[in-house]
C-alpha cells in the first residue's frame, strides 16, 4: 500500500514537472492566476480576486525544472564524451574504421560468399544464378552456409578497415598543401591509393585464409565439401607448411595491390565528391539517406573499374587447392589461362552479386564510420 502510494507520488511529480517544463512563459502568465472566491457579507454577492502568488510559484518551479533538466543533459553529455577526449585522432579513426568494417561485412556476408564461389568455379559451373545459389547454399549447409568464412572476414576486415580509414586520414593531412582546407582530386586519389596499399599489406594472409574457408565447404568441380573444416589458424598453418612458407601466404598480392589501390582511391574520392554535392548549403553533411546513396554509387563505380583484377586475385589465392586443380605460375599466366578457357566473361564472373553486395556494404561502412567519429567527438 505504502509502496504503491510512493510510486504514484513519484509518477505524479514526474508528470507535473514535465507539464511545467512544457509551458511557455506567456502561457503561465496568462492562464495560471490563482482565483479566490469569497463573500464579504455586505451585499450578498460572490466576489472574485486574482492572486499572482501562484503565478510566481509556477514560474519558480518551471525555471527550477528547466535548470535541473539542462544540468542533467550537460552531465550526460560530458559523461558520454569524457573518455573520448583522451584518445588521439588516429586512435579514433582506427576504432571507427574497425567497427565500420565489421558491421558492413556482416550485413552482406551471404552475397560476399556467393561472389567468391562464382569467381573461382571453372567452365563446368556448380553454381549458377543468385536465387538458385542461395537455395543450394541453404540446402547443403543451412544458415551457417550464408556466413561461411565471415568470422575470418571480420577478423580480417577489422584491422583492414581500421588501417584503411586511419591511413587515409593520415595521408590526407600529409598531402594537404599549406593554406588549403581540402585536397584536390589528384592528391585525394593518391591518399586513397596509399591507404589501400597500406591496409592490404598489413592483412593479406587473412584474406587468403578467408577465401580458402569460403571455398572448402562448397561443392565445386567434384568437391562435395569437407565434413570438418579447419579453423583460421589451422588453415594458415596448412598453407604455410604445404604450399611454400610465407610466400604462399602472400600469393596473389600483386593483382590485389593493382586492384585495391585504384579501387580504394576511386572509392574515397567518389564518396567525398558526392557527399559534398549532396550536402545542403546550411549543413556540414548530408542526411543519412543521402550518405547511404553516396556510398552505394561510389562503391559501385569503383568496383566496375577494378573488378577483373579482383577475379585474378581470387584465382591466385586458390592456386594449389587439390579440389580445384588451378595451377598458375604468376598473375600473367592466370590471366592468359582464364581468357583462353573462359573468355572475357570469365573476368566478370560474380559481377551481379558483387553489385548487390558493394552498394549496401560501402554505404553502411561510410555511414557507420562517420557516426562513430561523431560519437567520439571527431567531427
Coordinates of C-alpha atoms in Angstrom, one line a residue, residues 66-199:
X66 CA 14.3 23.7 -16.7
X67 CA 17.7 24.3 -15.0
X68 CA 17.6 20.8 -13.5
X69 CA 16.9 19.2 -16.9
X70 CA 19.6 21.2 -18.6
X71 CA 22.1 20.2 -15.8
X72 CA 21.2 16.5 -16.3
X73 CA 21.6 16.8 -20.1
X74 CA 25.0 18.5 -19.7
X75 CA 26.2 15.8 -17.2
X76 CA 25.1 13.0 -19.6
X77 CA 26.8 14.7 -22.5
X78 CA 30.0 15.1 -20.6
X79 CA 29.8 11.5 -19.3
X80 CA 29.3 10.2 -22.8
X81 CA 32.3 12.1 -24.3
X82 CA 34.7 12.3 -21.3
X83 CA 36.6 9.2 -22.3
X84 CA 37.0 10.2 -25.9
X85 CA 38.9 13.3 -25.1
X86 CA 42.0 11.2 -24.1
X87 CA 42.1 9.5 -27.5
X88 CA 44.2 10.8 -30.3
X89 CA 42.6 11.4 -33.7
X90 CA 44.5 8.4 -35.1
X91 CA 43.1 6.0 -32.4
X92 CA 39.6 7.4 -33.0
X93 CA 39.9 6.7 -36.8
X94 CA 41.2 3.2 -36.1
X95 CA 38.3 2.4 -33.8
X96 CA 35.7 3.9 -36.1
X97 CA 37.1 2.2 -39.1
X98 CA 37.2 -1.2 -37.4
X99 CA 33.6 -1.0 -36.3
X100 CA 32.5 0.2 -39.7
X101 CA 34.2 -2.8 -41.4
X102 CA 32.8 -5.4 -39.1
X103 CA 29.2 -4.1 -39.4
X104 CA 29.3 -3.6 -43.1
X105 CA 30.8 -7.0 -44.0
X106 CA 28.5 -9.0 -41.7
X107 CA 25.5 -7.4 -43.3
X108 CA 26.5 -8.6 -46.8
X109 CA 28.2 -11.9 -45.8
X110 CA 25.9 -14.2 -47.9
X111 CA 26.5 -12.1 -51.1
X112 CA 30.2 -11.9 -50.4
X113 CA 30.5 -15.7 -50.2
X114 CA 28.3 -16.1 -53.4
X115 CA 30.6 -13.8 -55.3
X116 CA 33.7 -15.7 -54.3
X117 CA 32.1 -19.0 -55.4
X118 CA 31.2 -17.6 -58.8
X119 CA 34.7 -16.2 -59.2
X120 CA 36.7 -19.4 -58.6
X121 CA 34.5 -22.0 -60.3
X122 CA 35.6 -23.1 -63.8
X123 CA 33.7 -23.8 -67.0
X124 CA 31.5 -26.5 -65.5
X125 CA 29.7 -24.2 -63.1
X126 CA 28.2 -25.9 -60.0
X127 CA 26.6 -22.6 -59.0
X128 CA 24.5 -20.5 -61.4
X129 CA 22.2 -17.6 -60.7
X130 CA 21.7 -15.7 -57.5
X131 CA 18.4 -17.4 -56.4
X132 CA 19.4 -21.0 -57.1
X133 CA 22.8 -20.4 -55.5
X134 CA 21.3 -19.1 -52.3
X135 CA 18.9 -22.2 -52.3
X136 CA 21.8 -24.5 -52.9
X137 CA 23.9 -23.0 -50.1
X138 CA 20.9 -23.3 -47.7
X139 CA 20.2 -27.0 -48.7
X140 CA 23.8 -28.1 -48.4
X141 CA 24.9 -26.2 -45.3
X142 CA 22.0 -24.5 -43.7
X143 CA 22.1 -21.0 -42.2
X144 CA 25.8 -21.4 -41.5
X145 CA 26.4 -21.6 -45.2
X146 CA 25.4 -17.9 -45.6
X147 CA 28.0 -16.9 -43.1
X148 CA 30.8 -19.4 -44.0
X149 CA 34.1 -17.5 -43.8
X150 CA 32.5 -14.4 -42.3
X151 CA 34.3 -15.0 -39.0
X152 CA 37.6 -14.9 -40.7
X153 CA 36.4 -12.0 -42.8
X154 CA 35.5 -10.0 -39.7
X155 CA 38.9 -10.9 -38.1
X156 CA 40.5 -9.6 -41.3
X157 CA 38.3 -6.7 -42.0
X158 CA 38.5 -5.1 -38.6
X159 CA 42.3 -4.4 -38.8
X160 CA 42.0 -3.9 -42.6
X161 CA 39.2 -1.3 -42.4
X162 CA 40.7 0.3 -39.3
X163 CA 44.1 0.7 -41.1
X164 CA 42.5 1.9 -44.3
X165 CA 40.4 4.7 -42.8
X166 CA 43.2 5.8 -40.4
X167 CA 45.8 5.7 -43.1
X168 CA 43.6 7.7 -45.4
X169 CA 43.1 10.4 -42.8
X170 CA 46.8 10.5 -42.2
X171 CA 47.8 10.6 -45.8
X172 CA 45.2 13.4 -46.4
X173 CA 46.9 15.5 -43.7
X174 CA 50.4 14.8 -45.1
X175 CA 49.4 15.7 -48.7
X176 CA 47.4 18.8 -47.8
X177 CA 49.0 21.9 -49.1
X178 CA 49.6 24.7 -46.6
X179 CA 46.8 27.3 -46.6
X180 CA 44.2 25.0 -48.2
X181 CA 41.3 23.3 -46.4
X182 CA 40.9 20.2 -48.6
X183 CA 42.8 18.1 -51.2
X184 CA 42.5 18.5 -54.9
X185 CA 41.5 15.4 -56.9
X186 CA 45.0 14.0 -57.7
X187 CA 46.1 14.3 -54.1
X188 CA 42.9 12.7 -52.8
X189 CA 43.2 9.8 -55.2
X190 CA 46.9 9.4 -54.1
X191 CA 45.8 9.3 -50.5
X192 CA 43.2 6.7 -51.2
X193 CA 45.6 4.5 -53.2
X194 CA 48.3 4.7 -50.5
X195 CA 45.7 3.8 -47.8
X196 CA 44.6 0.8 -49.9
X197 CA 48.1 -0.5 -50.3
X198 CA 48.9 0.0 -46.6
X199 CA 45.8 -1.9 -45.4

